[in-house]
Amino acid sequence: MNAFDSLMAGLSLVGNIQAVLALTIGVAVGVIGGAIPGMSATMAVALTLPFTFAMPTIPALLLLLGVYKGGIFGGSIPAILIKTPGTPASSATILDGYPMAERGEAGRALGMALWASCTADLISNLALILFAGWLASFAMNFGPPEFFTLILFSLTIIAGVSGESLLRGALAALLGLLLATVGLDLVYGTNRFTFGDPNMMGGLNFIAVLIGLFAIPEVLAMVLNPTGHLGKTRSIGKNWVTFADYRRSFKSIVRGSFIGVALGSIPGIGAAPSAFLSYSEARRTSRNKEAFGKGEVEGVAAAEAGNNGVAGATLIPLLALGVPGDVITAIIIGAFMVHGLQPGPTMFVMNIDIIYGLFIGLILSSALLFMIGSVAIRGFKYVADIPRRLLIPGVLILCIYGVFAVNNNLFDVGVMFVMGWVGFLMMRYHVPAAPFLIAFILGPLLEDNFRQAMLMSGGDPQILVRGPITWFFWVLTAVTLVAVARAGFRGVQDKVRVKTSS
Amino acid sequence: MNAYIIQLRLGLLAIAASAFLLFVAIPAWVTTPGGIQNIVLSPSFWPYVLAGLTGLVGAGLVLAALREQRDGAAYDPPIADRGRAYLRLGLMTVIMVVVTVGTAAIGMVWMSMAAFVATAALVRTRHPVAAVICGILLPLVLYAFFAHVASVAIPQGNLVRLP
């Protein structure tokens, strides 16, 4: 079968009302699921999975892929409106999205999030179609030493999200790394800071930490000063993003999309680090550097492009090698198996029509996301108009249910409240929360890969420079650290100059 | 609080936390199996490295504080009626503790209703009727979704069980 025949065969699978309807429902469910804090795209996909067992193969897979795509975008809606990311991937969107909402530009931020998401989604899907085999084979060259150097490099983005003080950012990151050590040691199975409590043995629940860190401090801040928000604009404002905004952010969107594609094609990295890396790069190269973190529309665009760029790319190792790129694709691989399909190189030979059908469906999903996302924004934006002193108790209840639902465990609700206090104190002391979260996500990966590399080499550190990939990431890390040190040094010099002149 | 106070307090806190981790917490609460040949493979290696780095960052923060002006401008506007504000925070903490400890016995729906109304009262809402209505409806809607659509076993408690 040549490419044209395969394309036609794929089109015949997708070109029917059942497949298009499944994809549409999937995107809608995903957007709604992603928009509910604590629900997350992962949970939405997991909840949809049982419904697909009785469905034909293509509609079933398209339904799940639709939920996945919709869920990643949906997470940006509460991130912008109530500073609570619906999915971990939307954490970076808060940094500029929420200040825009505070300024009365929630509509503009949501519009830009949608445009950037759809653009990145399209680029990611095209990358999947064009580079599936090549990128997947490159990612397969990664062992623990390569992952260690990659994650170490990813941690340098903390400098970009530390705000006014690099030292306070570093302190937050170290706190996140330390908290990530809680649980059973993965190599020896011994206890680390578990205090003998079985709830602590699996480590602290990520969703509980995430929601505690971002949503609960808002509740506590409102309790501390119930009238502090009065006089601040918080309406939707201008309803839609302008084309000029989009054109201005286009470079960051494309860059973020490619960062998403590159990181998404490497199994295990996920959308949250990609969003932060994209955001950090956009900030580094922008002429409006100072406006980032204070409500810069380009920041929203970069973060959303980064996380949506991952959504198509995580399917690259899934389809080409049968290796899931993240948790969600690990759930989706179950649906493939239930329908008698084994993702991997043989699928490109035996079921090429299904592969092309999925490709066409994914392209269609970008257009559907745009339409459904536009409707969702118009619906969800009214959340911003709810009186804040009614919204905040609602957020509290939503957080309690959302965090409990992840593991059916009340202990997680307690963790969320404790982390809420940590986040509140960090807020009062102007310690940024983003480095904490990045370090908490990347910490276990960093440590595990480091120790696995050491186990492989019998403790010889030379394994960490064993090949061109490790060298590449070491050089990138060194260059970034030098740039950060230079910027910090210049900042100190500027301060001294201002002091002496005054 | 100005930059001097923030940096100094954070720095001292980080140094204290680092010392606590290095000398108390890690030796007491990180179990290390015997016979590990290489230190880098030990479960306590990573926590020790991170604790050491926390101390260094703390020292850096103290040094940075010394460069700041002691009477520099405050970062945030002062809180009006500090005593009442801290009392509200204390009451919010009580709500959090009661929710965490009491939900299993009371039931998540009833506990959420009480927590919603109590929090709305704490933040002095201007819409008390709406707060009570929302406080009743929101937990019920969330219960219906999570229990019947998502099949999550929401704690029902020992008082009134919902279908």
XYZ file of C-alpha atoms in Angstrom:
665
model
C 0.000 0.000 0.000
C 1.483 3.374 -0.976
C 1.030 6.550 1.057
C -1.971 7.727 -0.989
C -3.759 4.392 -0.600
C -3.035 4.433 3.134
C -4.363 7.965 3.395
C -7.566 7.001 1.578
C -7.966 3.918 3.764
C -7.503 6.072 6.871
C -10.004 8.608 5.550
C -12.581 5.878 5.024
C -12.202 4.928 8.703
C -12.551 8.484 10.011
C -14.933 9.942 7.409
C -18.134 8.863 9.144
C -20.455 10.503 11.622
C -19.678 8.042 14.430
C -15.936 8.773 14.387
C -16.389 12.548 14.136
C -19.009 12.496 16.903
C -16.725 10.449 19.174
C -13.889 12.918 18.608
C -16.196 15.899 19.241
C -17.586 14.418 22.450
C -14.037 13.506 23.507
C -12.741 17.058 23.057
C -15.775 18.501 24.907
C -15.429 16.045 27.807
C -11.697 16.753 27.932
C -12.163 20.533 28.059
C -14.735 20.221 30.852
C -12.670 17.606 32.728
C -9.487 19.654 32.394
C -11.312 22.766 33.564
C -12.349 21.159 36.864
C -9.436 21.614 39.298
C -8.293 18.300 40.700
C -9.957 16.341 37.906
C -7.030 16.633 35.434
C -6.761 15.357 31.868
C -5.333 12.074 33.202
C -8.388 11.412 35.331
C -10.732 12.420 32.490
C -9.021 9.932 30.117
C -9.044 7.217 32.789
C -12.757 7.788 33.452
C -13.585 7.675 29.727
C -11.620 4.456 29.101
C -14.308 2.023 30.352
C -16.869 3.639 28.001
C -14.693 2.762 24.969
C -14.593 -0.984 25.551
C -17.903 -1.555 23.796
C -17.182 0.894 20.955
C -15.660 0.190 17.516
C -11.856 0.660 17.415
C -11.462 3.997 15.614
C -14.242 5.920 17.433
C -12.970 4.482 20.732
C -9.403 5.655 20.134
C -10.556 9.030 18.796
C -12.767 9.553 21.856
C -9.769 9.028 24.155
C -7.458 11.184 22.036
C -10.122 13.911 22.025
C -10.346 13.818 25.830
C -6.545 14.023 26.019
C -6.325 17.050 23.676
C -9.289 18.829 25.241
C -8.060 18.119 28.764
C -4.670 19.734 28.240
C -6.311 22.947 26.977
C -9.141 22.816 29.512
C -6.627 23.026 32.367
C -5.746 26.565 31.319
C -9.288 27.878 32.002
C -9.251 27.634 35.838
C -5.504 28.423 35.824
C -6.320 31.815 34.314
C -9.609 32.476 36.084
C -9.061 31.228 39.633
C -5.303 30.523 39.794
C -5.956 26.801 40.122
C -4.496 24.737 37.294
C -6.987 22.149 36.084
C -4.036 19.972 35.040
C -0.394 20.068 36.205
C 0.545 21.072 32.645
C -1.260 24.394 33.100
C 0.845 25.480 36.093
C 2.987 27.771 33.918
C -0.138 29.431 32.467
C -0.944 30.827 35.929
C 2.205 32.960 35.939
C 0.818 35.457 33.422
C -2.762 34.281 32.902
C -3.929 35.012 36.436
C -2.379 38.518 36.621
C -4.167 39.257 33.321
C -7.464 38.082 34.862
C -6.773 40.249 37.907
C -6.328 43.186 35.527
C -9.681 42.483 33.874
C -8.219 40.784 30.786
C -9.299 37.200 31.425
C -11.041 37.020 28.045
C -7.863 38.052 26.253
C -5.777 35.544 28.217
C -8.238 32.713 27.565
C -8.410 33.631 23.878
C -4.631 33.594 23.565
C -4.483 30.294 25.456
C -6.898 28.802 22.931
C -5.118 30.164 19.865
C -1.707 29.081 21.145
C -3.074 25.660 22.155
C -4.623 25.019 18.744
C -1.515 26.183 16.874
C 0.761 24.047 19.048
C -1.609 21.127 18.767
C -1.537 21.353 14.970
C 2.274 21.606 14.890
C 2.551 18.698 17.302
C 0.220 16.571 15.184
C 2.142 17.414 12.004
C 5.396 16.537 13.791
C 3.873 13.223 14.807
C 2.947 12.471 11.226
C 6.258 13.617 9.717
C 8.847 12.513 12.275
C 7.272 9.621 14.191
C 9.849 6.997 13.331
C 12.953 9.176 13.415
C 12.259 10.966 16.700
C 11.208 7.797 18.450
C 14.401 6.008 17.491
C 16.419 9.000 18.803
C 14.538 8.918 22.115
C 15.266 5.215 22.444
C 18.977 6.058 22.766
C 18.250 7.598 26.162
C 19.402 5.658 29.194
C 19.588 6.817 32.836
C 22.732 8.980 32.319
C 21.114 10.798 29.385
C 17.894 11.310 31.329
C 19.862 12.583 34.328
C 21.665 15.228 32.274
C 18.453 16.188 30.479
C 16.572 16.677 33.760
C 19.508 18.556 35.276
C 19.330 20.910 32.319
C 15.549 21.190 32.738
C 16.118 22.321 36.342
C 18.048 25.367 35.098
C 14.706 26.790 33.943
C 14.120 27.530 37.618
C 16.273 30.604 37.079
C 13.726 31.819 34.553
C 10.751 31.481 36.889
C 12.397 32.720 40.090
C 11.133 36.255 39.639
C 12.888 39.029 41.560
C 15.306 36.862 43.574
C 17.273 33.899 42.252
C 18.213 32.851 45.795
C 14.581 32.689 46.890
C 13.818 30.694 43.726
C 16.666 28.309 44.567
C 15.354 27.937 48.123
C 11.890 27.074 46.783
C 13.416 24.544 44.376
C 15.421 22.887 47.174
C 12.282 22.669 49.294
C 10.534 20.969 46.372
C 13.438 18.558 45.861
C 13.513 17.728 49.570
C 9.782 17.095 49.684
C 10.122 14.806 46.671
C 12.424 12.523 48.715
C 9.531 11.566 51.034
C 8.463 7.926 50.563
C 10.055 4.565 50.050
C 13.516 4.553 48.522
C 13.110 3.125 45.027
C 16.402 1.207 45.038
C 16.492 -0.300 48.549
C 12.825 0.070 49.563
C 13.755 1.714 52.872
C 11.781 4.526 54.528
C 12.621 8.164 53.996
C 10.738 10.661 56.167
C 7.647 8.416 56.236
C 7.401 8.346 60.067
C 6.039 4.817 59.737
C 2.800 6.087 58.137
C 1.705 3.899 55.187
C 0.113 6.992 53.552
C 3.568 8.540 53.213
C 5.266 5.505 51.717
C 4.263 6.272 48.127
C 5.448 9.845 48.529
C 3.223 12.908 48.723
C 0.423 12.975 46.195
C 1.362 15.314 43.383
C -2.155 16.683 42.838
C -2.522 17.409 46.578
C 0.799 19.296 46.606
C -0.035 21.144 43.398
C -3.508 22.283 44.459
C -2.324 23.019 47.980
C 0.452 25.202 46.673
C -1.592 27.191 44.170
C -5.255 27.231 45.256
C -5.306 27.114 49.057
C -3.006 30.165 49.521
C -5.656 32.172 47.659
C -8.250 31.006 50.193
C -5.974 31.918 53.102
C -5.083 35.291 51.566
C -8.795 36.058 51.245
C -9.362 35.040 54.883
C -6.473 37.260 55.993
C -7.793 40.255 54.106
C -11.392 39.740 52.893
C -11.650 43.186 51.347
C -8.206 43.244 49.750
C -9.605 42.448 46.317
C -12.140 45.302 46.311
C -11.360 47.950 43.771
C -9.299 45.531 41.675
C -10.709 44.908 38.215
C -11.537 41.304 37.663
C -14.083 41.274 34.884
C -13.562 39.474 31.590
C -12.810 42.747 29.860
C -12.160 42.626 26.130
C -13.742 39.427 24.958
C -11.237 38.145 22.442
C -7.539 38.221 21.706
C -6.534 40.311 18.692
C -4.620 39.098 15.674
C -1.890 41.598 16.596
C -1.450 39.790 19.944
C -1.229 36.481 18.115
C 1.288 37.811 15.564
C 3.433 39.300 18.354
C 3.478 35.980 20.197
C 3.777 33.805 17.109
C 7.523 33.187 17.486
C 7.072 32.073 21.102
C 4.134 29.863 20.105
C 6.130 28.110 17.374
C 9.190 27.793 19.630
C 7.044 26.436 22.464
C 5.392 23.986 20.089
C 8.765 22.593 19.022
C 9.945 22.412 22.653
C 6.749 20.468 23.349
C 7.379 18.181 20.390
C 10.985 17.532 21.454
C 10.169 16.880 25.129
C 6.945 15.041 24.381
C 8.730 12.568 22.156
C 10.998 11.618 25.062
C 9.069 9.245 27.326
C 8.512 10.397 30.896
C 9.087 14.129 30.623
C 5.468 15.277 30.313
C 3.735 18.546 29.552
C 4.482 20.543 32.740
C 8.297 20.791 32.253
C 7.709 21.587 28.585
C 5.364 24.447 29.481
C 7.884 25.903 31.938
C 10.795 25.532 29.483
C 8.781 27.194 26.722
C 7.783 29.999 29.105
C 11.351 30.469 30.265
C 12.664 30.630 26.683
C 9.948 33.114 25.676
C 10.876 35.301 28.633
C 14.589 35.057 27.883
C 14.196 36.158 24.273
C 11.371 38.664 24.701
C 11.798 42.422 24.499
C 9.192 42.674 27.278
C 11.143 40.539 29.777
C 10.072 42.673 32.732
C 6.377 42.245 31.932
C 6.588 38.433 32.269
C 4.958 37.206 35.455
C 2.906 40.400 35.674
C 0.332 39.587 32.995
C 2.148 39.355 29.647
C -0.002 37.800 26.931
C 3.101 36.282 25.291
C 3.759 34.379 28.527
C 0.319 32.753 28.327
C 0.941 31.904 24.667
C 4.357 30.349 25.385
C 3.124 28.263 28.327
C 0.098 26.949 26.455
C 2.134 26.234 23.298
C 4.633 24.324 25.426
C 2.073 22.054 27.064
C -0.086 21.470 23.978
C 2.975 20.794 21.830
C 3.481 17.694 23.941
C 0.009 16.252 23.279
C 0.715 14.961 19.759
C 4.374 14.182 20.355
C 3.734 11.774 23.247
C 2.026 9.583 20.659
C 5.290 9.302 18.687
C 6.925 6.683 20.948
C 3.492 5.167 21.589
C 2.658 4.509 17.953
C 6.158 3.889 16.586
C 7.625 1.831 19.441
C 4.756 0.929 21.732
C 6.317 2.974 24.559
C 3.900 5.420 26.263
C 5.230 8.974 26.374
C 3.387 9.922 29.575
C 0.729 8.750 32.044
C -2.161 9.566 29.711
C -0.716 7.648 26.763
C -0.064 4.781 29.183
C -3.841 4.707 29.762
C -4.529 5.014 26.023
C -2.220 2.053 25.267
C -4.702 -0.012 27.321
C -7.461 0.934 24.871
C -5.292 -0.212 21.942
C -4.775 -3.576 23.610
C -8.457 -4.006 24.490
C -9.206 -3.592 20.777
C -6.600 -6.175 19.777
C -3.960 -3.703 18.598
C -0.293 -3.748 19.633
C 1.253 -0.288 19.115
C 4.781 -0.470 17.737
C 6.668 -0.944 14.470
C 4.467 -3.877 13.383
C 1.380 -1.677 13.588
C 2.855 0.485 10.814
C 2.852 -2.656 8.627
C -0.258 -4.522 9.766
C -2.639 -1.630 10.590
C -1.383 1.285 8.541
C -4.996 2.284 7.763
C -5.670 2.746 11.493
C -2.436 4.745 11.876
C -3.489 7.090 9.052
C -7.034 7.206 10.436
C -5.640 8.384 13.760
C -3.417 10.949 12.013
C -6.443 12.399 10.186
C -8.487 12.332 13.388
C -5.752 14.195 15.248
C -5.621 16.925 12.609
C -9.404 17.202 12.840
C -9.129 17.409 16.637
C -7.157 20.693 16.370
C -10.055 22.304 14.489
C -12.601 20.837 16.897
C -10.568 22.069 19.850
C -10.727 25.585 18.436
C -14.507 25.478 18.057
C -15.306 23.715 21.326
C -12.685 25.749 23.195
C -14.285 29.002 21.985
C -17.658 27.875 23.320
C -16.099 26.669 26.591
C -14.384 30.018 27.155
C -17.703 31.808 26.713
C -19.244 29.472 29.269
C -16.458 29.232 31.840
C -15.425 32.894 31.676
C -18.430 33.800 33.838
C -16.574 32.147 36.710
C -14.580 35.390 36.802
C -17.773 37.381 37.382
C -18.811 35.373 40.457
C -18.363 37.487 43.631
C -14.952 36.545 44.943
C -16.179 35.925 48.482
C -18.562 33.279 47.076
C -16.043 31.882 44.628
C -13.334 31.257 47.223
C -15.443 28.915 49.442
C -16.467 27.156 46.201
C -12.816 26.715 45.224
C -12.136 25.242 48.668
C -14.905 22.637 48.263
C -13.845 21.847 44.676
C -10.272 21.302 45.887
C -11.427 18.965 48.685
C -13.433 16.775 46.295
C -10.802 16.901 43.532
C -7.898 15.944 45.784
C -9.884 13.231 47.544
C -10.984 11.697 44.223
C -7.419 11.078 43.037
C -6.699 8.289 45.533
C -9.935 8.084 47.580
C -7.806 9.144 50.521
C -8.560 11.820 53.135
C -4.863 11.932 54.008
C -4.311 13.692 50.663
C -6.803 16.380 51.729
C -4.669 16.959 54.833
C -1.526 17.143 52.686
C -3.271 19.717 50.501
C -4.086 21.908 53.518
C -0.537 21.661 54.901
C 0.882 22.535 51.483
C -1.635 25.380 51.353
C -0.052 26.860 54.466
C 3.423 26.342 52.993
C 2.277 28.095 49.813
C 0.669 30.910 51.833
C 3.868 31.532 53.813
C 5.853 31.419 50.582
C 3.467 34.001 49.140
C 3.850 36.273 52.194
C 7.655 35.973 52.017
C 7.733 36.459 48.228
C 9.194 33.019 47.579
C 8.029 31.907 44.106
C 5.945 28.715 43.977
C 6.842 27.719 40.401
C 10.444 26.567 41.168
C 9.075 24.489 44.051
C 6.642 22.733 41.752
C 9.165 22.140 38.946
C 11.642 20.686 41.413
C 8.941 18.521 42.991
C 8.057 17.076 39.565
C 11.622 16.630 38.368
C 13.199 15.664 41.710
C 12.311 11.951 41.735
C 13.271 11.610 38.058
C 16.611 13.306 38.699
C 17.473 11.152 41.692
C 16.265 7.872 40.204
C 18.172 8.342 36.975
C 21.299 9.428 38.840
C 21.235 6.368 41.079
C 20.370 4.023 38.228
C 23.329 5.426 36.281
C 25.561 4.890 39.314
C 24.273 1.342 39.721
C 25.010 0.671 36.048
C 28.581 1.899 36.357
C 29.267 0.524 39.836
C 29.609 4.059 41.192
C 31.870 5.391 38.421
C 30.759 8.990 37.675
C 32.304 8.792 34.174
C 29.044 7.231 32.986
C 27.463 10.683 33.231
C 29.630 11.826 30.299
C 29.424 8.617 28.329
C 28.240 9.896 24.954
C 27.330 12.854 22.752
C 23.814 13.179 24.212
C 25.105 13.579 27.781
C 27.794 16.011 26.593
C 25.166 18.004 24.708
C 23.047 18.460 27.857
C 26.087 19.166 30.058
C 27.143 21.961 27.689
C 23.590 23.362 27.594
C 23.435 23.298 31.410
C 26.830 25.020 31.728
C 25.901 27.705 29.187
C 22.603 28.373 30.996
C 24.292 28.571 34.414
C 26.920 30.997 33.085
C 24.155 33.142 31.564
C 22.220 33.094 34.861
C 25.346 33.984 36.874
C 26.144 36.846 34.488
C 22.601 38.199 34.704
C 22.710 37.952 38.520
C 26.092 39.696 38.663
C 24.798 42.497 36.424
C 21.739 42.852 38.669
C 23.951 43.276 41.736
C 26.136 45.817 39.899
C 23.044 47.788 38.849
C 21.795 47.834 42.455
C 25.161 49.070 43.733
C 25.216 51.738 40.997
C 21.711 52.932 41.973
C 22.714 52.979 45.670
C 25.892 55.022 45.064
C 24.148 57.473 42.729
C 21.359 58.080 45.281
C 8.106 43.416 55.524
C 10.887 44.852 53.415
C 13.577 43.023 51.406
C 16.021 43.073 54.360
C 13.623 41.353 56.774
C 12.401 38.843 54.186
C 15.902 37.790 53.076
C 17.253 37.669 56.636
C 14.388 35.613 58.065
C 14.387 33.218 55.108
C 18.166 32.866 55.281
C 18.200 32.090 58.999
C 15.265 29.701 58.612
C 17.041 27.886 55.774
C 20.237 27.527 57.826
C 18.257 26.213 60.808
C 16.331 23.790 58.571
C 19.575 22.609 57.016
C 21.166 21.963 60.409
C 18.020 20.165 61.617
C 18.016 17.939 58.531
C 21.742 17.193 58.669
C 21.976 16.429 62.379
C 18.496 15.246 63.387
C 16.014 14.432 60.633
C 18.143 12.476 58.145
C 19.928 10.295 60.738
C 16.611 9.630 62.515
C 14.098 9.258 59.690
C 16.050 7.996 56.661
C 16.700 4.284 56.949
C 20.001 3.268 55.385
C 20.672 -0.440 54.910
C 24.036 -1.675 56.108
C 26.791 -2.754 53.776
C 26.401 -0.077 51.112
C 29.817 0.171 49.495
C 29.347 3.401 47.597
C 28.051 6.495 49.400
C 26.301 7.832 46.277
C 24.017 4.784 46.229
C 22.844 5.312 49.801
C 19.189 6.443 50.321
C 20.505 9.232 52.547
C 23.005 10.620 49.987
C 20.471 12.752 48.100
C 18.810 14.219 51.240
C 22.266 15.086 52.644
C 23.240 16.862 49.394
C 19.960 18.804 49.346
C 20.227 19.698 53.047
C 23.765 20.989 52.512
C 22.684 23.067 49.535
C 19.778 24.495 51.589
C 22.310 25.693 54.169
C 24.411 27.311 51.451
C 21.402 29.087 49.938
C 20.430 30.203 53.450
C 23.886 31.702 53.954
C 23.539 33.392 50.560
C 20.194 34.878 51.605
C 21.688 36.256 54.841
C 24.546 37.845 52.875
C 22.025 39.245 50.384
C 20.002 40.667 53.288
C 23.072 42.483 54.618
C 23.351 44.273 51.266
C 19.753 45.525 51.543
C 18.736 48.734 53.314
C 17.381 48.001 56.813
C 14.705 50.663 56.488
C 13.863 49.850 52.862
C 10.324 50.124 51.492
C 7.841 47.422 52.511
C 6.782 44.949 49.817
C 3.118 44.718 50.810
C 0.603 47.187 52.213
C 0.053 46.713 55.976
C -2.892 44.552 57.087
C -5.688 46.504 58.748
C -6.700 45.169 62.186
C -3.962 42.592 62.497
C -5.459 40.832 65.531
C -8.782 40.042 63.834
C -6.961 38.984 60.659
C -4.877 36.437 62.548
C -7.966 35.269 64.443
C -9.676 34.576 61.095
C -6.600 32.634 59.938
C -6.731 30.627 63.163
C -10.412 29.826 62.598
C -9.667 28.822 58.993
C -7.021 26.434 60.313
C -9.649 24.943 62.627
C -11.975 24.448 59.618
C -9.146 22.693 57.740
C -8.365 20.399 60.660
C -12.049 19.567 61.218
C -12.525 18.795 57.490
C -9.477 16.496 57.438
C -10.248 14.702 60.701
C -14.035 14.719 60.735
C -15.019 13.945 57.146
C -14.854 10.165 57.575
C -17.354 10.283 60.453
C -19.619 13.140 59.326
C -19.540 12.511 55.560
C -17.919 14.606 52.848
C -21.150 16.193 51.590
C -22.310 17.472 55.002
C -18.795 18.492 55.994
C -18.360 20.386 52.705
C -21.659 22.210 53.214
C -20.543 23.304 56.688
C -17.052 24.242 55.444
C -18.510 26.325 52.570
C -20.864 28.301 54.822
C -18.205 28.740 57.535
C -15.604 29.970 55.033
C -18.116 32.326 53.406
C -18.915 33.751 56.858
C -15.216 34.044 57.641
C -14.543 36.103 54.517
C -17.620 38.229 55.380
C -19.537 37.605 52.155
C -22.042 40.237 51.086
C -24.320 37.510 49.695
C -25.194 35.308 52.713
C -28.336 33.797 51.161
C -26.503 32.925 47.971
C -23.679 31.476 50.075
C -26.072 29.121 51.896
C -27.733 28.053 48.624
C -24.354 27.477 46.934
C -23.067 25.788 50.077
C -25.872 23.230 49.837
C -25.974 22.783 46.068
C -22.269 22.618 45.194
C -21.391 19.656 47.452
C -24.512 17.816 46.244
C -23.634 18.368 42.565
C -20.023 17.314 43.182
C -21.220 14.257 45.090
C -23.560 13.291 42.227
C -20.745 13.630 39.709
C -17.955 11.940 41.627
C -20.060 9.170 43.176
C -22.313 8.314 40.236
C -20.329 9.330 37.124
C -16.711 8.905 38.211
C -17.435 6.014 40.616
C -15.429 7.598 43.432
C -16.324 6.261 46.901
C -17.153 9.605 48.541
C -17.179 9.165 52.367
C -20.826 9.018 53.484
C -20.256 9.209 57.231
C -22.441 7.832 60.006
C -25.224 10.446 59.976
C -27.364 10.582 56.822
C -26.413 8.420 53.836
C -27.108 9.708 50.345
C -28.278 7.464 47.482
